[in-house]
Coordinates of C-alpha atoms and ligand atoms in Angstrom, one line a residue:
M82 CA -83.3 -2.7 -77.8
T83 CA -80.7 -1.4 -75.4
E84 CA -78.6 1.5 -76.1
T85 CA -75.2 1.6 -74.5
H86 CA -72.4 4.4 -74.4
F87 CA -69.0 3.4 -73.7
I88 CA -65.6 5.2 -73.6
I89 CA -62.5 3.9 -75.3
D90 CA -59.5 6.0 -74.8
G91 CA -61.4 9.2 -74.4
K92 CA -63.9 8.4 -77.3
T93 CA -67.4 7.8 -76.7
L94 CA -69.1 4.9 -78.8
A95 CA -72.6 3.9 -78.9
S96 CA -73.8 0.3 -79.3
V97 CA -77.5 -0.8 -79.8
T98 CA -78.1 -4.3 -79.3
T99 CA -80.5 -5.2 -82.2
K100 CA -81.8 -8.3 -83.5
F101 CA -80.4 -10.0 -86.7
P102 CA -79.6 -9.2 -89.3
L103 CA -76.8 -6.7 -88.2
C104 CA -75.2 -4.3 -90.9
I105 CA -71.6 -3.7 -90.7
E106 CA -70.7 -0.3 -92.2
S107 CA -67.5 -1.6 -93.8
F108 CA -65.6 0.4 -96.5
P109 CA -66.1 0.1 -99.4
Q110 CA -68.9 -2.1 -99.1
P111 CA -71.4 -2.8 -95.9
Y112 CA -72.1 -6.2 -95.4
E113 CA -74.9 -8.1 -93.6
V114 CA -74.6 -10.6 -90.7
S115 CA -77.4 -12.8 -90.4
I116 CA -78.2 -16.4 -88.9
F117 CA -79.3 -19.9 -90.0
S118 CA -81.1 -21.9 -87.1
S119 CA -81.7 -24.8 -89.3
E120 CA -79.6 -27.3 -91.3
A121 CA -82.2 -27.0 -94.4
E122 CA -81.2 -23.3 -94.6
Y123 CA -77.4 -24.1 -94.7
Q124 CA -78.1 -26.7 -97.4
S125 CA -80.0 -24.4 -99.5
L126 CA -77.3 -21.7 -99.3
V127 CA -74.5 -23.9 -100.3
L128 CA -76.5 -25.8 -103.1
D129 CA -75.6 -23.5 -105.8
A130 CA -72.3 -22.5 -104.7
D131 CA -69.5 -22.5 -107.4
F132 CA -66.5 -22.8 -104.9
I133 CA -66.9 -24.1 -101.3
L134 CA -63.8 -23.7 -98.9
I135 CA -64.6 -26.0 -95.9
D136 CA -63.0 -27.2 -92.8
K137 CA -62.5 -30.9 -92.9
N138 CA -64.2 -31.7 -89.6
V139 CA -67.1 -29.6 -90.4
A140 CA -67.4 -31.2 -93.8
N141 CA -67.7 -34.7 -91.9
R142 CA -70.4 -33.4 -89.4
Y143 CA -72.4 -31.2 -91.8
P144 CA -71.6 -32.4 -95.2
P145 CA -72.8 -29.8 -97.9
T146 CA -75.2 -31.1 -100.3
T147 CA -73.9 -29.6 -103.5
S148 CA -74.8 -29.5 -107.3
D149 CA -72.7 -30.7 -110.2
G150 CA -71.0 -27.3 -110.7
T151 CA -69.7 -27.0 -107.2
Y152 CA -66.1 -27.4 -106.3
V153 CA -65.2 -28.2 -102.6
F154 CA -61.9 -27.4 -101.2
T155 CA -61.6 -29.4 -97.9
L156 CA -58.9 -28.6 -95.6
A157 CA -57.8 -29.7 -92.1
A158 CA -58.0 -26.5 -89.9
T159 CA -54.5 -26.6 -88.4
E160 CA -52.1 -23.7 -87.8
D161 CA -49.6 -25.3 -90.1
N162 CA -52.1 -25.0 -92.9
K163 CA -52.6 -21.4 -92.3
S164 CA -49.9 -20.5 -94.5
M165 CA -49.0 -18.9 -97.8
T166 CA -48.8 -22.3 -99.4
T167 CA -52.2 -22.9 -98.7
V168 CA -53.4 -19.5 -99.8
L169 CA -51.6 -20.2 -103.2
S170 CA -53.3 -23.6 -103.7
I171 CA -56.8 -22.0 -103.0
I172 CA -55.9 -19.2 -105.7
D173 CA -54.6 -21.8 -108.1
A174 CA -58.0 -23.7 -107.5
F175 CA -59.8 -20.3 -108.1
I176 CA -58.0 -20.2 -111.5
D177 CA -58.7 -24.0 -112.4
Q178 CA -62.3 -23.3 -111.7
N179 CA -62.7 -20.0 -113.6
I180 CA -63.8 -18.2 -110.6
S181 CA -64.7 -14.4 -111.4
K182 CA -66.2 -11.7 -109.4
G183 CA -69.8 -13.1 -110.1
S184 CA -68.9 -16.6 -108.8
K185 CA -70.5 -17.8 -105.6
V186 CA -67.6 -18.7 -103.4
V187 CA -68.6 -19.8 -99.7
A188 CA -66.2 -20.4 -96.7
I189 CA -67.3 -22.7 -94.1
G190 CA -65.3 -23.0 -90.7
G191 CA -63.8 -21.4 -87.8
G192 CA -61.1 -18.7 -87.7
I193 CA -58.6 -20.6 -89.6
I194 CA -60.9 -21.1 -92.6
Q195 CA -61.9 -17.5 -92.4
D196 CA -58.3 -16.3 -92.2
L197 CA -57.5 -18.6 -95.2
A198 CA -60.4 -17.6 -97.4
A199 CA -60.1 -13.9 -96.6
C200 CA -56.6 -13.8 -97.4
A201 CA -57.0 -15.8 -100.5
C202 CA -60.0 -13.6 -101.8
G203 CA -58.4 -10.5 -100.7
L204 CA -55.5 -11.2 -103.0
F205 CA -57.2 -13.0 -106.0
R206 CA -57.9 -10.4 -108.7
R207 CA -57.6 -7.6 -105.7
G208 CA -60.9 -8.8 -104.3
Q209 CA -63.1 -11.8 -104.8
P210 CA -66.4 -11.5 -103.1
F211 CA -67.1 -14.4 -100.7
I212 CA -69.8 -15.5 -98.1
Y213 CA -68.5 -16.6 -94.9
L214 CA -70.3 -19.2 -92.5
P215 CA -68.5 -19.3 -89.0
T216 CA -68.6 -22.6 -87.4
T217 CA -66.6 -22.3 -84.2
S218 CA -68.0 -20.3 -81.1
L219 CA -65.2 -17.9 -81.2
G220 CA -66.0 -17.4 -85.1
Q221 CA -69.7 -16.9 -84.5
L222 CA -69.2 -14.6 -81.2
D223 CA -66.3 -12.3 -82.6
S224 CA -64.2 -12.9 -85.4
C225 CA -66.8 -13.2 -88.2
V226 CA -67.2 -9.2 -87.8
G227 CA -64.3 -7.0 -88.5
G228 CA -63.0 -8.2 -91.9
K229 CA -59.1 -8.7 -90.5
C230 CA -57.5 -11.8 -91.6
A231 CA -53.6 -13.1 -91.1
I232 CA -51.7 -16.3 -91.8
N233 CA -48.4 -17.6 -90.3
T234 CA -45.0 -18.1 -91.7
G235 CA -42.6 -20.8 -90.2
K236 CA -41.2 -18.0 -87.9
A237 CA -44.2 -16.0 -86.7
K238 CA -48.0 -16.5 -86.0
N239 CA -50.5 -14.2 -87.9
I240 CA -47.8 -12.1 -89.4
I241 CA -48.9 -11.6 -92.9
G242 CA -52.3 -10.0 -93.0
L243 CA -54.8 -7.8 -94.5
F244 CA -58.4 -6.3 -94.2
S245 CA -60.5 -8.4 -96.4
A246 CA -64.2 -8.2 -95.5
P247 CA -66.8 -11.1 -96.7
K248 CA -69.5 -9.8 -98.7
Q249 CA -72.0 -11.5 -96.3
V250 CA -71.6 -13.5 -92.9
V251 CA -74.1 -16.0 -92.2
I252 CA -74.0 -17.6 -88.8
P253 CA -75.1 -21.6 -88.9
V254 CA -76.0 -21.5 -85.0
F255 CA -76.8 -25.0 -84.9
M256 CA -73.3 -25.9 -85.6
V257 CA -72.0 -24.8 -82.1
R258 CA -73.5 -27.8 -80.5
S259 CA -70.7 -29.9 -81.5
M260 CA -67.9 -27.6 -80.3
P261 CA -65.6 -29.2 -77.6
L262 CA -66.4 -27.4 -74.3
N263 CA -62.9 -25.7 -73.7
E264 CA -62.9 -24.3 -77.3
H265 CA -66.4 -23.3 -76.7
R266 CA -65.6 -21.6 -73.5
A267 CA -62.6 -19.7 -75.3
G268 CA -65.3 -18.2 -77.7
L269 CA -67.3 -17.2 -74.5
S270 CA -64.2 -15.4 -73.2
E271 CA -64.2 -13.3 -76.5
M272 CA -67.8 -12.4 -75.9
L273 CA -67.0 -11.5 -72.2
R274 CA -64.1 -9.3 -73.4
L275 CA -66.7 -7.6 -75.5
C276 CA -69.1 -7.2 -72.7
L277 CA -66.5 -5.8 -70.4
T278 CA -65.6 -3.3 -73.2
A279 CA -69.1 -2.1 -73.4
S280 CA -70.7 -1.8 -69.9
W281 CA -71.9 -3.3 -66.7
K282 CA -75.1 -4.1 -68.3
A283 CA -73.5 -6.1 -70.8
V284 CA -71.5 -8.0 -68.5
H285 CA -74.7 -8.5 -66.3
D286 CA -76.5 -9.9 -69.5
Y287 CA -73.5 -12.2 -70.1
V288 CA -73.5 -13.5 -66.6
S289 CA -77.3 -14.2 -66.8
I290 CA -77.3 -15.9 -70.1
F291 CA -74.2 -18.2 -69.2
P292 CA -76.0 -21.0 -67.6
C293 CA -78.3 -21.3 -70.7
I294 CA -75.1 -21.3 -73.1
S295 CA -72.2 -22.8 -71.1
D296 CA -72.4 -26.4 -72.4
P297 CA -72.3 -26.6 -76.1
S298 CA -74.1 -29.9 -76.4
T299 CA -77.1 -28.9 -74.5
L300 CA -77.1 -25.1 -75.3
D301 CA -80.4 -23.2 -75.5
L302 CA -80.2 -21.8 -79.2
E303 CA -82.5 -18.9 -78.3
A304 CA -80.2 -17.8 -75.6
Y305 CA -77.4 -18.2 -77.5
T306 CA -78.9 -16.2 -80.5
K307 CA -79.4 -13.5 -78.0
A308 CA -75.6 -13.8 -76.8
L309 CA -74.4 -13.6 -80.4
A310 CA -76.5 -10.5 -81.1
L311 CA -75.3 -8.8 -77.9
S312 CA -71.5 -9.8 -78.6
L313 CA -71.6 -8.8 -82.3
S314 CA -73.4 -5.5 -81.7
I315 CA -70.6 -4.2 -79.5
K316 CA -68.0 -5.6 -82.1
K317 CA -70.0 -3.5 -84.8
A318 CA -70.0 -0.3 -82.7
V319 CA -66.3 -0.6 -82.7
V320 CA -65.3 -1.7 -86.1
D321 CA -67.9 0.7 -87.4
Y322 CA -66.1 3.5 -85.9
D323 CA -62.9 2.4 -86.7
E324 CA -62.7 -0.3 -89.0
Y325 CA -58.9 0.0 -90.1
E326 CA -57.8 0.5 -86.5
R327 CA -56.5 3.8 -86.4
N328 CA -57.4 4.3 -82.7
V329 CA -60.3 2.7 -80.6
R330 CA -60.3 -0.6 -82.5
K331 CA -56.9 -1.2 -80.7
S332 CA -59.2 -1.8 -77.6
M333 CA -60.0 -5.0 -79.0
N334 CA -56.6 -6.2 -77.9
Y335 CA -57.8 -5.9 -74.3
G336 CA -56.1 -9.1 -72.8
H337 CA -54.3 -10.0 -75.8
T338 CA -50.8 -8.6 -74.9
F339 CA -50.7 -10.9 -72.1
G340 CA -52.5 -13.6 -73.8
H341 CA -50.5 -13.9 -76.9
A342 CA -47.3 -13.9 -74.7
I343 CA -48.6 -17.0 -72.6
E344 CA -49.9 -18.6 -75.6
K345 CA -46.5 -18.4 -77.2
L346 CA -44.6 -19.5 -74.2
A347 CA -47.1 -22.4 -73.6
N348 CA -46.5 -23.7 -77.0
F349 CA -50.0 -22.8 -78.1
S350 CA -51.3 -25.5 -75.7
L351 CA -54.0 -23.2 -74.4
P352 CA -57.2 -22.3 -76.7
H353 CA -56.4 -18.7 -77.8
G354 CA -59.8 -17.4 -76.1
L355 CA -58.8 -19.0 -72.7
G356 CA -55.2 -17.1 -73.1
V357 CA -57.1 -13.8 -73.4
L358 CA -59.1 -14.8 -70.6
L359 CA -56.2 -14.9 -68.4
G360 CA -54.7 -11.9 -70.1
M361 CA -57.7 -9.9 -69.2
H362 CA -57.3 -10.8 -65.5
M363 CA -53.9 -9.9 -65.7
A364 CA -54.7 -6.5 -67.1
N365 CA -57.4 -6.0 -64.5
T366 CA -55.1 -6.9 -61.7
F367 CA -52.6 -4.3 -62.7
S368 CA -55.2 -1.7 -63.1
Y369 CA -56.5 -2.4 -59.6
K370 CA -53.0 -2.6 -58.1
S371 CA -52.0 0.6 -60.0
G372 CA -54.9 2.4 -58.4
F373 CA -57.0 2.7 -61.7
M374 CA -59.6 0.2 -60.7
A375 CA -61.7 0.3 -57.4
R376 CA -61.8 -2.7 -55.3
E377 CA -65.4 -3.6 -55.7
T378 CA -65.0 -3.2 -59.5
Y379 CA -62.2 -5.6 -59.5
A380 CA -64.3 -8.2 -57.5
G381 CA -67.1 -7.7 -59.9
V382 CA -65.2 -8.2 -63.0
T383 CA -63.1 -11.0 -61.6
S384 CA -66.2 -13.1 -61.0
P385 CA -67.4 -13.5 -64.5
L386 CA -64.1 -14.4 -65.6
K387 CA -63.8 -17.2 -63.2
M388 CA -67.3 -18.2 -63.9
T389 CA -66.5 -18.8 -67.6
L390 CA -63.9 -21.4 -66.6
T391 CA -66.5 -23.6 -64.7
N392 CA -65.8 -27.2 -65.5
V393 CA -63.0 -26.3 -67.9
R394 CA -59.7 -28.5 -67.2
L395 CA -56.6 -27.9 -69.0
N396 CA -53.3 -29.4 -69.0
S397 CA -51.3 -26.9 -67.1
D398 CA -48.0 -28.4 -67.7
H399 CA -46.9 -25.6 -70.2
L400 CA -48.2 -22.8 -67.7
C401 CA -46.4 -24.1 -64.6
G402 CA -43.0 -22.5 -64.0
L403 CA -43.8 -19.5 -66.4
T404 CA -42.3 -16.3 -65.1
S405 CA -43.6 -12.7 -65.2
D406 CA -40.2 -11.8 -66.7
E407 CA -40.6 -14.2 -69.5
I408 CA -44.3 -12.9 -70.1
I409 CA -43.2 -9.3 -70.2
D410 CA -40.2 -9.9 -72.4
Q411 CA -42.6 -11.2 -75.0
F412 CA -44.4 -7.8 -75.1
R413 CA -41.8 -6.6 -77.7
Y414 CA -43.4 -9.0 -80.4
D415 CA -46.8 -7.7 -79.8
K416 CA -48.0 -6.3 -83.2
K417 CA -49.5 -3.1 -81.5
G418 CA -46.0 -2.1 -80.2
D419 CA -43.8 0.6 -81.8
G420 CA -40.5 -0.6 -81.0
T421 CA -40.2 1.2 -77.8
S422 CA -43.4 0.5 -76.1
V423 CA -46.8 -1.3 -76.3
P424 CA -50.1 -0.1 -75.4
L425 CA -51.6 -2.2 -72.5
I426 CA -55.3 -2.0 -72.9
L427 CA -56.7 -1.6 -69.5
I428 CA -60.3 -0.9 -67.9
N429 CA -61.2 1.5 -64.9
S430 CA -64.6 -0.5 -65.1
P431 CA -66.7 -2.1 -67.7
G432 CA -67.5 0.7 -70.4
N433 CA -64.4 2.6 -69.4
M434 CA -61.2 1.7 -71.2
F435 CA -57.9 3.5 -71.6
F436 CA -54.5 2.9 -73.3
H437 CA -51.6 2.6 -70.9
R438 CA -48.4 2.7 -72.6
Y439 CA -45.5 0.0 -71.2
Y440 CA -42.1 1.0 -72.3
F441 CA -39.5 -2.0 -73.0
G442 CA -37.0 -2.5 -70.3
H443 CA -38.8 -0.5 -67.7
P444 CA -39.4 -3.2 -65.0
S445 CA -42.4 -2.5 -63.0
N446 CA -43.0 -4.6 -59.8
V447 CA -46.6 -3.9 -59.9
L448 CA -46.9 -5.3 -63.4
A449 CA -44.8 -8.4 -62.5
D450 CA -46.6 -9.1 -59.1
S451 CA -49.9 -8.8 -61.1
I452 CA -48.8 -11.5 -63.7
D453 CA -47.3 -13.9 -61.1
S454 CA -50.5 -13.6 -58.9
C455 CA -53.1 -14.2 -61.8
L456 CA -50.9 -17.2 -63.3
S457 CA -51.2 -18.7 -59.7
E458 CA -54.8 -18.1 -59.6
F459 CA -55.6 -19.3 -63.3
L460 CA -53.8 -22.6 -62.4
L461 CA -56.4 -23.3 -59.6
W462 CA -59.3 -22.2 -61.7
I463 CA -58.4 -24.8 -64.2
T464 CA -57.3 -27.9 -62.3
Ligands
NAD659 N1 -59.6 -13.2 -88.5 C1 -60.0 -12.8 -87.4 O1 -60.4 -11.7 -87.0 C2 -59.4 -13.8 -86.1 C3 -59.9 -13.4 -84.8 C4 -59.5 -14.4 -83.9 C5 -58.9 -15.5 -84.2 N2 -58.4 -15.7 -85.4 C6 -57.8 -16.9 -85.9 O2 -58.7 -18.1 -85.8 C7 -57.9 -19.3 -85.4 C8 -58.8 -19.9 -84.3 O3 -60.1 -20.0 -84.9 P1 -61.3 -20.7 -84.0 O4 -61.1 -20.8 -82.7 O5 -62.5 -20.2 -84.5 O6 -61.1 -22.3 -84.3 P2 -60.4 -23.3 -85.7 O7 -60.7 -22.5 -87.0 O8 -58.8 -23.0 -85.2 O9 -60.9 -24.7 -85.3 C9 -60.7 -25.0 -84.3 C10 -61.2 -26.6 -84.3 O10 -62.6 -26.6 -84.2 C11 -62.8 -27.5 -85.3 N3 -64.3 -27.0 -85.5 C12 -64.9 -26.2 -86.2 N4 -66.0 -26.0 -86.2 C13 -66.6 -27.0 -85.5 C14 -67.9 -27.3 -85.1 N5 -68.9 -26.7 -85.6 N6 -67.9 -28.5 -84.4 C15 -66.6 -29.2 -83.9 N7 -65.7 -28.6 -84.3 C16 -65.4 -27.7 -85.0 C17 -61.9 -27.3 -86.3 O11 -62.1 -28.4 -87.1 C18 -60.6 -27.3 -85.4 O12 -60.4 -28.6 -85.3 C19 -56.6 -18.9 -84.9 O13 -55.7 -19.2 -86.0 C20 -56.5 -17.4 -84.8 O14 -55.3 -16.9 -85.1 C21 -58.8 -14.9 -86.5

């Protein structure tokens, strides 16, 4: 058991990396996060479900064995499907199937299925309990804890949302083996973000576990379970402190203001977590060039970011030609902005985060230079 103390915007948090199950101190109801190592445990959980919402690809690879009374709602996990129309069709299916608070509703998939299930369950009768089984690396290492959900409209991504925590999270770890490499590294990037939030120790642990978990198809499940415990314990510390994002939880946006801007300008051709990785590099470079981060620290945090992209090859067509001006201009649409400024989440060093306000329309050469140089470096890392 390792206890870490870390500072976010002047507030000290404690994270204890424990074994599963973890208990998330959610309001009004705490929930437990546990793991399944075998397919048999997965089948036994879904067998007596009343309603299953499942990602189509996951249903093909890991078909749930169900009883006669189970209704299975299968859905393609696409951003187009992450809409109010789909939420309403899930709610209509709840009504048709006589789903009540006593029913067993299970959602199985990555972040898209989580967002849809949590939105539909949060709205249906002001709170339908559901169990969530995250199947992607990102879902398992990060998003399954925290109880946030959001869906898209035709005009904006993740613009409709609410807090809607599951009543239980069970992670079918074996499913990570079928993740595509780039998507898996996107999940690892989010884990690295959490480690950079917490401490040098967490970053060093990430670096030492990485070789055992870098390739999903041959990944060592024991090492991966340690990675899950480390990553989710840090997320737990943050959301236990500030579930409804009044202050320190904003730190989870580290890398995201830059990352979201790039994702959008690149037509979402980049997996979200890899956009966040590039965003963290930009935030760190800006911190270093502004004198907030020491040179050795900068070298120490850049190395695991680069390592996470080992053997990742991406089509860079949408990234080539992007300019810092365009990227900075996108900061106006950041959800954390207040109309005149946005907090850029920066670190002095792992375990020491602060919020630096960027005021729209105030050009900064240091910021622009940091963005431009990181974009060029990233293109070298991925091609
Ligand atoms: N609610 C939150 O807290 C939160 C946090 C981060 C991201 N998100 C949202 O999550 C979405 C991204 O989620 P994601 O990256 O988890 O993936 P996803 O749900 O978008 O799925 C990505 C792809 O992986 C496939 N897939 C799922 N499980 C698989 C498995 N075990 N093996 C092989 N393929 C599998 C899916 O069918 C899909 O094609 C975005 O819409 C993002 O906005 C939500």
